[in-house]
CSV table of C-alpha atoms and ligand atoms in Angstrom, one decimal:
chain,number,residue,atom,x,y,z
M,17,UNK,CA,261.2,215.8,-115.0
M,18,UNK,CA,263.7,214.3,-112.6
M,19,UNK,CA,267.3,213.1,-112.9
M,20,UNK,CA,268.6,211.1,-110.0
M,21,UNK,CA,272.2,209.9,-109.4
M,22,UNK,CA,273.0,210.2,-113.1
M,23,UNK,CA,276.6,209.5,-114.0
M,24,UNK,CA,278.4,209.0,-117.3
M,25,UNK,CA,281.9,208.0,-118.3
M,26,UNK,CA,283.3,208.9,-121.7
M,27,UNK,CA,286.8,208.3,-123.0
M,28,UNK,CA,287.7,206.7,-119.7
M,29,UNK,CA,286.8,209.8,-117.7
M,30,UNK,CA,283.8,210.6,-115.5
M,31,UNK,CA,282.1,213.4,-117.4
M,32,UNK,CA,278.9,213.6,-115.4
M,33,UNK,CA,278.9,212.6,-111.7
M,34,UNK,CA,276.1,211.8,-109.3
M,35,UNK,CA,273.8,214.4,-110.8
M,36,UNK,CA,270.4,215.2,-109.3
M,37,UNK,CA,268.0,217.7,-110.9
M,38,UNK,CA,264.3,218.4,-110.8
M,39,UNK,CA,262.5,220.5,-113.4
M,40,UNK,CA,258.9,221.1,-112.3
M,41,UNK,CA,256.0,221.1,-114.8
M,42,UNK,CA,256.0,224.3,-116.7
M,43,UNK,CA,259.3,225.4,-115.3
M,44,UNK,CA,262.3,226.7,-117.2
M,45,UNK,CA,265.6,225.6,-115.7
M,46,UNK,CA,269.0,226.6,-117.1
M,47,UNK,CA,272.0,224.3,-116.8
M,48,UNK,CA,274.8,226.8,-116.6
M,49,UNK,CA,278.6,226.1,-116.5
M,50,UNK,CA,281.9,226.6,-118.3
M,51,UNK,CA,282.7,224.9,-121.5
M,52,UNK,CA,283.5,221.2,-121.1
M,53,UNK,CA,281.7,220.8,-117.7
M,54,UNK,CA,279.2,218.2,-119.0
M,55,UNK,CA,276.1,220.2,-119.9
M,56,UNK,CA,275.6,218.7,-123.4
M,57,UNK,CA,276.3,215.2,-122.1
M,58,UNK,CA,273.6,215.7,-119.5
M,59,UNK,CA,271.1,217.0,-122.0
M,60,UNK,CA,271.8,214.1,-124.3
M,61,UNK,CA,271.0,211.7,-121.5
M,62,UNK,CA,267.7,213.4,-120.9
M,63,UNK,CA,267.0,213.2,-124.7
M,64,UNK,CA,268.1,209.6,-124.9
M,65,UNK,CA,271.1,210.0,-127.3
M,66,UNK,CA,273.3,208.8,-124.5
M,67,UNK,CA,272.5,206.3,-121.8
M,68,UNK,CA,273.7,207.0,-118.3
M,69,UNK,CA,276.1,204.5,-116.6
M,70,UNK,CA,274.3,205.1,-113.3
M,71,UNK,CA,271.1,206.7,-112.2
M,72,UNK,CA,267.6,207.4,-113.7
M,73,UNK,CA,265.8,209.8,-115.9
M,74,UNK,CA,262.1,210.1,-115.0
M,75,UNK,CA,259.6,212.2,-117.1
M,76,UNK,CA,256.0,212.6,-116.0
M,77,UNK,CA,256.4,209.9,-113.5
M,78,UNK,CA,257.7,207.4,-116.0
M,79,UNK,CA,261.2,206.0,-116.0
M,80,UNK,CA,262.6,206.6,-119.5
M,81,UNK,CA,266.2,205.8,-118.7
M,82,UNK,CA,266.4,202.9,-121.2
M,83,UNK,CA,264.1,204.3,-123.9
M,84,UNK,CA,265.6,205.5,-127.3
M,85,UNK,CA,265.1,209.2,-128.2
M,86,UNK,CA,262.1,208.6,-130.4
M,87,UNK,CA,260.2,206.9,-127.6
M,88,UNK,CA,260.8,209.7,-125.1
M,89,UNK,CA,258.4,212.7,-124.7
M,90,UNK,CA,261.3,215.1,-125.3
M,91,UNK,CA,262.4,217.3,-128.2
M,92,UNK,CA,265.8,218.8,-128.5
M,93,UNK,CA,267.0,221.9,-130.3
M,94,UNK,CA,270.7,221.3,-131.1
M,95,UNK,CA,273.4,223.9,-130.8
M,96,UNK,CA,273.9,224.1,-134.6
M,97,UNK,CA,270.1,223.8,-135.2
M,98,UNK,CA,270.7,220.8,-137.6
M,99,UNK,CA,268.0,222.0,-140.1
M,100,UNK,CA,267.8,220.0,-143.3
M,101,UNK,CA,269.2,222.4,-146.0
M,102,UNK,CA,267.3,220.8,-148.9
M,103,UNK,CA,263.9,221.1,-147.2
M,104,UNK,CA,261.7,224.2,-146.9
M,105,UNK,CA,260.9,225.7,-143.5
M,106,UNK,CA,257.5,224.1,-143.6
M,107,UNK,CA,259.0,220.6,-144.4
M,108,UNK,CA,261.6,221.0,-141.7
M,109,UNK,CA,258.9,221.6,-139.1
M,110,UNK,CA,256.6,219.0,-140.5
M,111,UNK,CA,259.2,216.2,-140.7
M,112,UNK,CA,258.6,214.6,-137.3
M,113,UNK,CA,254.8,214.6,-137.8
M,114,UNK,CA,255.2,213.0,-141.3
M,115,UNK,CA,257.3,210.3,-139.7
M,116,UNK,CA,254.5,209.7,-137.3
M,117,UNK,CA,252.1,209.4,-140.3
M,118,UNK,CA,249.7,212.0,-139.0
M,119,UNK,CA,246.9,213.0,-141.4
M,120,UNK,CA,248.0,215.6,-143.9
M,121,UNK,CA,245.4,218.2,-142.8
M,122,UNK,CA,246.5,217.9,-139.2
M,123,UNK,CA,250.2,218.3,-140.1
M,124,UNK,CA,249.3,221.4,-142.1
M,125,UNK,CA,247.3,222.9,-139.2
M,126,UNK,CA,249.9,222.1,-136.5
M,127,UNK,CA,252.9,223.3,-138.6
M,128,UNK,CA,250.9,226.5,-139.5
M,129,UNK,CA,250.1,227.2,-135.9
M,130,UNK,CA,253.7,226.7,-134.8
M,131,UNK,CA,255.1,228.9,-137.6
M,132,UNK,CA,252.6,231.5,-136.6
M,133,UNK,CA,253.8,231.3,-132.9
M,134,UNK,CA,257.4,231.8,-133.9
M,135,UNK,CA,256.5,234.5,-136.4
M,136,UNK,CA,257.7,232.7,-139.6
M,137,UNK,CA,254.6,232.2,-141.6
M,138,UNK,CA,256.0,234.4,-144.4
M,139,UNK,CA,259.0,232.0,-144.8
M,140,UNK,CA,257.0,228.8,-145.2
M,141,UNK,CA,258.6,228.0,-148.5
M,142,UNK,CA,262.1,229.3,-147.9
M,143,UNK,CA,265.1,227.1,-147.5
M,144,UNK,CA,267.2,227.5,-144.3
M,145,UNK,CA,270.1,229.0,-146.2
M,146,UNK,CA,267.9,231.9,-147.3
M,147,UNK,CA,266.8,233.0,-143.9
M,148,UNK,CA,268.8,234.7,-141.1
M,149,UNK,CA,270.4,233.0,-138.1
M,150,UNK,CA,267.7,234.2,-135.8
M,151,UNK,CA,265.0,232.8,-138.1
M,152,UNK,CA,266.8,229.5,-138.4
M,153,UNK,CA,266.9,229.3,-134.6
M,154,UNK,CA,263.1,229.8,-134.6
M,155,UNK,CA,262.6,227.1,-137.2
M,156,UNK,CA,264.6,224.7,-135.0
M,157,UNK,CA,262.4,225.8,-132.0
M,158,UNK,CA,259.2,225.3,-134.0
M,159,UNK,CA,260.4,221.9,-135.2
M,160,UNK,CA,260.8,220.8,-131.6
M,161,UNK,CA,257.6,222.4,-130.3
M,162,UNK,CA,255.4,221.0,-133.0
M,163,UNK,CA,256.0,217.5,-131.6
M,164,UNK,CA,254.3,218.7,-128.4
M,165,UNK,CA,257.0,217.3,-126.1
M,166,UNK,CA,256.6,217.0,-122.4
M,167,UNK,CA,260.1,218.4,-122.0
M,168,UNK,CA,261.8,220.8,-124.4
M,169,UNK,CA,265.6,220.6,-124.4
M,170,UNK,CA,267.7,223.5,-125.8
M,171,UNK,CA,271.5,223.2,-126.2
M,172,UNK,CA,273.2,226.7,-126.3
M,173,UNK,CA,270.2,228.1,-128.3
M,174,UNK,CA,271.7,231.5,-128.8
M,175,UNK,CA,275.4,230.8,-129.3
M,176,UNK,CA,275.3,231.3,-133.1
M,177,UNK,CA,273.6,234.7,-132.9
M,178,UNK,CA,275.2,238.2,-132.6
M,179,UNK,CA,275.0,240.0,-129.2
M,180,UNK,CA,271.9,242.2,-130.0
M,181,UNK,CA,269.9,239.4,-131.6
M,182,UNK,CA,270.7,237.1,-128.7
M,183,UNK,CA,268.9,239.4,-126.2
M,184,UNK,CA,265.8,239.6,-128.5
M,185,UNK,CA,265.7,235.9,-129.2
M,186,UNK,CA,266.1,234.9,-125.6
M,187,UNK,CA,263.1,237.0,-124.7
M,188,UNK,CA,261.2,235.3,-127.5
M,189,UNK,CA,262.1,231.9,-126.2
M,190,UNK,CA,261.0,232.9,-122.7
M,191,UNK,CA,257.7,234.3,-124.0
M,192,UNK,CA,256.9,231.2,-126.0
M,193,UNK,CA,257.9,228.9,-123.1
M,194,UNK,CA,255.6,230.9,-120.8
M,195,UNK,CA,252.7,230.9,-123.3
M,196,UNK,CA,252.9,227.2,-123.8
M,197,UNK,CA,253.8,226.5,-120.1
M,198,UNK,CA,256.2,223.9,-121.4
M,199,UNK,CA,258.7,222.2,-119.1
M,200,UNK,CA,262.1,223.3,-120.5
M,201,UNK,CA,265.8,222.6,-119.8
M,202,UNK,CA,268.2,225.1,-121.4
M,203,UNK,CA,272.0,224.5,-121.5
M,204,UNK,CA,274.2,227.6,-121.6
M,205,UNK,CA,277.6,228.8,-120.6
M,206,UNK,CA,276.3,232.4,-120.6
M,207,UNK,CA,275.3,233.7,-117.2
M,208,UNK,CA,273.3,236.6,-118.6
M,209,UNK,CA,271.3,234.3,-120.6
M,210,UNK,CA,270.7,232.0,-117.7
M,211,UNK,CA,269.8,234.7,-115.2
M,212,UNK,CA,267.5,236.5,-117.6
M,213,UNK,CA,265.3,233.6,-118.7
M,214,UNK,CA,265.4,230.9,-116.0
M,215,UNK,CA,263.0,230.2,-113.2
M,216,UNK,CA,265.9,228.4,-111.6
M,217,UNK,CA,269.5,228.0,-112.6
M,218,UNK,CA,271.6,224.9,-111.9
M,219,UNK,CA,275.3,225.7,-111.9
M,220,UNK,CA,277.5,222.9,-113.1
M,221,UNK,CA,281.2,222.5,-112.6
M,222,UNK,CA,283.4,219.5,-113.5
M,223,UNK,CA,280.4,217.1,-114.0
M,224,UNK,CA,278.6,218.1,-110.8
M,225,UNK,CA,275.9,220.5,-109.9
M,226,UNK,CA,277.1,223.0,-107.3
M,227,UNK,CA,273.9,225.0,-106.7
M,228,UNK,CA,270.3,225.1,-108.0
M,229,UNK,CA,268.4,228.3,-107.2
M,230,UNK,CA,266.4,231.1,-108.6
M,231,UNK,CA,268.5,233.8,-110.3
M,232,UNK,CA,268.4,236.3,-107.4
M,233,UNK,CA,269.4,233.8,-104.8
M,234,UNK,CA,272.2,232.5,-106.9
M,235,UNK,CA,273.5,236.0,-107.4
M,236,UNK,CA,273.1,237.1,-103.8
M,237,UNK,CA,274.0,233.9,-101.9
M,238,UNK,CA,276.3,231.8,-104.1
M,239,UNK,CA,276.6,228.5,-102.2
M,240,UNK,CA,280.1,227.9,-103.3
M,241,UNK,CA,283.2,230.0,-104.2
M,242,UNK,CA,282.9,228.6,-107.8
M,243,UNK,CA,279.3,229.8,-108.2
M,244,UNK,CA,280.1,233.2,-106.8
M,245,UNK,CA,283.0,233.6,-109.3
M,246,UNK,CA,281.1,232.2,-112.3
M,247,UNK,CA,277.9,234.1,-111.9
M,248,UNK,CA,278.7,237.8,-112.0
M,249,UNK,CA,282.0,239.4,-110.9
M,250,UNK,CA,283.3,238.8,-107.4
M,251,UNK,CA,286.1,240.0,-105.2
M,252,UNK,CA,287.5,236.9,-103.5
M,253,UNK,CA,289.7,238.0,-100.6
M,254,UNK,CA,291.6,235.7,-98.2
M,255,UNK,CA,290.5,236.6,-94.7
M,256,UNK,CA,287.6,236.3,-92.3
M,257,UNK,CA,284.7,238.2,-90.9
M,258,UNK,CA,284.6,239.2,-87.3
M,259,UNK,CA,282.3,241.7,-85.6
M,260,UNK,CA,280.9,243.1,-88.9
M,261,UNK,CA,284.5,243.8,-90.0
M,262,UNK,CA,286.3,242.1,-92.9
M,263,UNK,CA,289.8,241.2,-91.6
M,264,UNK,CA,292.0,240.6,-94.7
M,265,UNK,CA,294.9,238.2,-94.5
M,266,UNK,CA,297.3,241.1,-95.0
M,267,UNK,CA,296.1,242.8,-91.8
M,268,UNK,CA,293.8,245.3,-93.4
M,269,UNK,CA,290.3,245.7,-91.9
M,270,UNK,CA,287.2,247.0,-93.8
M,271,UNK,CA,283.8,247.7,-92.2
M,272,UNK,CA,280.8,245.7,-93.5
M,273,UNK,CA,277.6,247.6,-93.4
M,274,UNK,CA,275.1,244.8,-93.1
M,275,UNK,CA,275.0,241.8,-90.8
M,276,UNK,CA,277.0,238.8,-92.2
M,277,UNK,CA,278.0,235.4,-90.9
M,278,UNK,CA,281.3,235.5,-89.0
M,279,UNK,CA,284.3,233.2,-89.6
M,280,UNK,CA,285.6,231.6,-92.7
M,281,UNK,CA,288.9,231.7,-94.6
M,282,UNK,CA,287.7,233.7,-97.6
M,283,UNK,CA,285.6,236.8,-98.0
M,284,UNK,CA,283.5,237.4,-101.1
M,285,UNK,CA,282.3,240.9,-102.1
M,286,UNK,CA,280.5,241.9,-105.2
M,287,UNK,CA,282.1,245.0,-106.9
M,288,UNK,CA,278.8,246.9,-106.5
M,289,UNK,CA,279.0,246.3,-102.8
M,290,UNK,CA,282.4,248.0,-102.5
M,291,UNK,CA,281.3,251.6,-101.6
M,292,UNK,CA,283.1,254.9,-101.2
M,293,UNK,CA,282.3,256.2,-97.7
M,294,UNK,CA,284.0,258.8,-95.5
M,295,UNK,CA,285.6,257.1,-92.5
M,296,UNK,CA,286.2,253.9,-94.5
M,297,UNK,CA,289.5,252.1,-95.1
M,298,UNK,CA,292.0,254.0,-97.2
M,299,UNK,CA,292.5,252.5,-100.7
M,300,UNK,CA,294.7,253.6,-103.6
M,301,UNK,CA,292.9,254.1,-106.9
M,302,UNK,CA,294.8,252.2,-109.6
M,303,UNK,CA,292.6,252.4,-112.6
M,304,UNK,CA,289.2,254.0,-113.5
M,305,UNK,CA,287.3,252.4,-116.4
M,306,UNK,CA,284.1,253.9,-117.7
M,307,UNK,CA,281.7,251.1,-118.5
M,308,UNK,CA,278.7,253.0,-119.7
M,309,UNK,CA,276.0,252.7,-117.0
M,310,UNK,CA,278.6,252.2,-114.3
M,311,UNK,CA,282.3,253.0,-113.6
M,312,UNK,CA,284.7,250.2,-112.8
M,313,UNK,CA,287.5,251.2,-110.3
M,314,UNK,CA,290.4,249.0,-109.5
M,315,UNK,CA,291.6,249.7,-105.9
M,316,UNK,CA,294.6,248.6,-103.8
M,317,UNK,CA,294.1,248.2,-100.1
M,318,UNK,CA,297.3,247.0,-98.3
M,319,UNK,CA,298.4,244.1,-100.5
M,320,UNK,CA,294.9,243.4,-101.8
M,321,UNK,CA,293.4,244.3,-105.1
M,322,UNK,CA,289.7,245.0,-105.3
M,323,UNK,CA,287.3,245.9,-108.0
M,324,UNK,CA,284.4,248.4,-107.3
M,325,UNK,CA,281.5,249.3,-109.6
M,326,UNK,CA,280.3,252.9,-108.9
M,327,UNK,CA,276.9,254.2,-110.0
M,328,UNK,CA,276.4,257.2,-112.3
M,329,UNK,CA,275.7,259.5,-109.4
M,330,UNK,CA,278.7,258.4,-107.2
M,331,UNK,CA,281.7,260.7,-107.1
M,332,UNK,CA,284.3,259.4,-109.6
M,333,UNK,CA,287.8,259.2,-108.3
M,334,UNK,CA,290.9,259.6,-110.4
M,335,UNK,CA,293.9,257.3,-110.7
M,336,UNK,CA,296.4,257.7,-107.7
M,337,UNK,CA,293.6,259.2,-105.5
M,338,UNK,CA,293.2,257.8,-102.1
M,339,UNK,CA,289.6,256.6,-101.6
M,340,UNK,CA,287.9,255.5,-98.4
M,341,UNK,CA,286.0,252.3,-98.8
M,342,UNK,CA,283.5,250.0,-97.0
M,343,UNK,CA,281.6,246.9,-97.9
M,344,UNK,CA,277.9,247.1,-98.2
M,345,UNK,CA,277.6,243.4,-98.0
M,346,UNK,CA,280.0,240.5,-97.7
M,347,UNK,CA,279.9,236.7,-97.7
M,348,UNK,CA,282.2,234.3,-95.9
M,349,UNK,CA,283.4,230.9,-97.2
M,350,UNK,CA,285.3,228.1,-95.7
M,351,UNK,CA,286.7,225.3,-97.9
M,352,UNK,CA,284.8,226.9,-100.8
M,353,UNK,CA,281.4,226.6,-99.1
M,354,UNK,CA,279.2,229.5,-98.0
M,355,UNK,CA,278.9,230.0,-94.2
M,356,UNK,CA,275.6,231.1,-92.7
U,2,LIG,N1,282.1,210.9,-126.9
U,2,LIG,C1,283.0,211.4,-126.1
U,2,LIG,N2,284.2,210.8,-125.8
U,2,LIG,C2,285.1,211.3,-125.0
U,2,LIG,N3,285.0,212.5,-124.3
U,2,LIG,C3,283.8,213.2,-124.6
U,2,LIG,C4,282.8,212.7,-125.5
U,2,LIG,N4,281.8,213.6,-125.5
U,2,LIG,C5,282.2,214.6,-124.6
U,2,LIG,N5,283.4,214.3,-124.1
U,2,LIG,C6,284.1,215.2,-123.1
U,2,LIG,O1,283.3,215.4,-122.0
U,2,LIG,C7,283.4,216.7,-121.5
U,2,LIG,C8,282.1,217.4,-121.4
U,2,LIG,O2,281.6,217.6,-122.7
U,2,LIG,P1,280.2,218.3,-122.9
U,2,LIG,O3,279.1,217.6,-122.2
U,2,LIG,O4,280.0,218.5,-124.4
U,2,LIG,O5,280.5,219.7,-122.2
U,2,LIG,P2,279.7,221.1,-122.3
U,2,LIG,O6,278.5,220.9,-123.1
U,2,LIG,O7,279.4,221.5,-120.9
U,2,LIG,O8,280.7,222.1,-122.9
U,2,LIG,C9,284.4,217.4,-122.4
U,2,LIG,O9,285.7,217.4,-121.8
U,2,LIG,C10,284.4,216.6,-123.7
U,2,LIG,O10,285.6,216.6,-124.4
U,3,LIG,MG1,277.9,221.8,-124.9
C-alpha cells in the first residue's frame, strides 16, 4: 500500500499535509502521534470514507483514490468497534459476506474459521452487550478479517480496554497479523503499543510524518526533536557537543562516553543514558522516585534539570546528595533536526 502526497483540508484547516507512506506486503505499520494530529483522517482516506484533496492512494498497484469504501480491498476496525448490538457475534461477522451474497455454506465456514482464529467460537450466539470489551474487540477484528482485505486498518484498537488487557490483546493482534501475513496499518497515540507490535512506526505531528523507522531506530536515533520527546522520555538540553563533551548553555560540561556527532544547539539524552560515574560532573539529587524495575532520579546540574533512570543494581542516591554523572550516549539537534 502506498500513499503519496496526500493532503486534506477540513473545517478550513489543513489536517493532513503532503503525506507519503509505504506499507509493504505483510508488514504492520503503526501511525503514531498525539491526539488531533490527523491519524484517523489519514486512515479514513485509505479506507475511502474521506477523499484526499491532493495525492493518491495505491493498493496492490491499483490507484483507489476515487473508489468508495466498498470497492476498496480494505477493511477497517473502528475505534468504538461499531458492532451491531441487535445481532449475534456470528451475524456481526457474517454481515459483509451476506451483503456480497456468498453461498450460505461458504459464509458459515469462513465465519467459523475466523471466530476460531480469534478464539470466540463459544460466543457465536452472544450479543455484543453480553461479552467483554476484549471479546468485542476480537469480534470487530474478525468482522474485518473475514472480508479477506488486502489491507487491514485499525483505529486505536486498544483504547477501550484496561491496561492489563491492552497488553494481551495487542499481542493477539500481532500474532494474528503474522499468521495471516496481512498488510496492516494501525493508528495509535500510545508509543508502547506502537513500539511493541509494529515492523515500522510512522510518527505523525501536525498532519505530517516526521519519521518512519523500525521501533529500535526510532528510539535510538529520533530524526527530530519532536520524535525524541514523543517516543520515550528524553532530556532536552540547550547546548552543543564538542570533543565528546556535552557543553550545556549554562556553562556546565558533561562527558559523553560514546562517539557522537559534534555541533548543534540542543543535546538530547535518554534518562537511562545518564549514568552515575566517579569523576563525572557534580549534580545535586533533587528527587528519588522508585518506579519498580528502575529508579527515577531528578538531578540539578548548574541551572539544568535532568532525569536519570537507574537500574536495580546501581547505587541509589538520596535527596540532597551530590552525584557524579556522565552521559553514556547523546544526540545533537539543530533546528529540531538530528545531526549526524
Ligand atoms: N469533519 C471535520 N471537520 C473539521 N475538523 C475536523 C473534522 N474531522 C477532524 N477534524 C479535525 O482534524 C484534526 C485531526 O483529527 P483526527 O484525524 O481525528 O486526529 P487523530 O485521529 O490523530 O486524533 C482535529 O483537530 C480534528 O478536530
Ligand atoms: Mg483518531
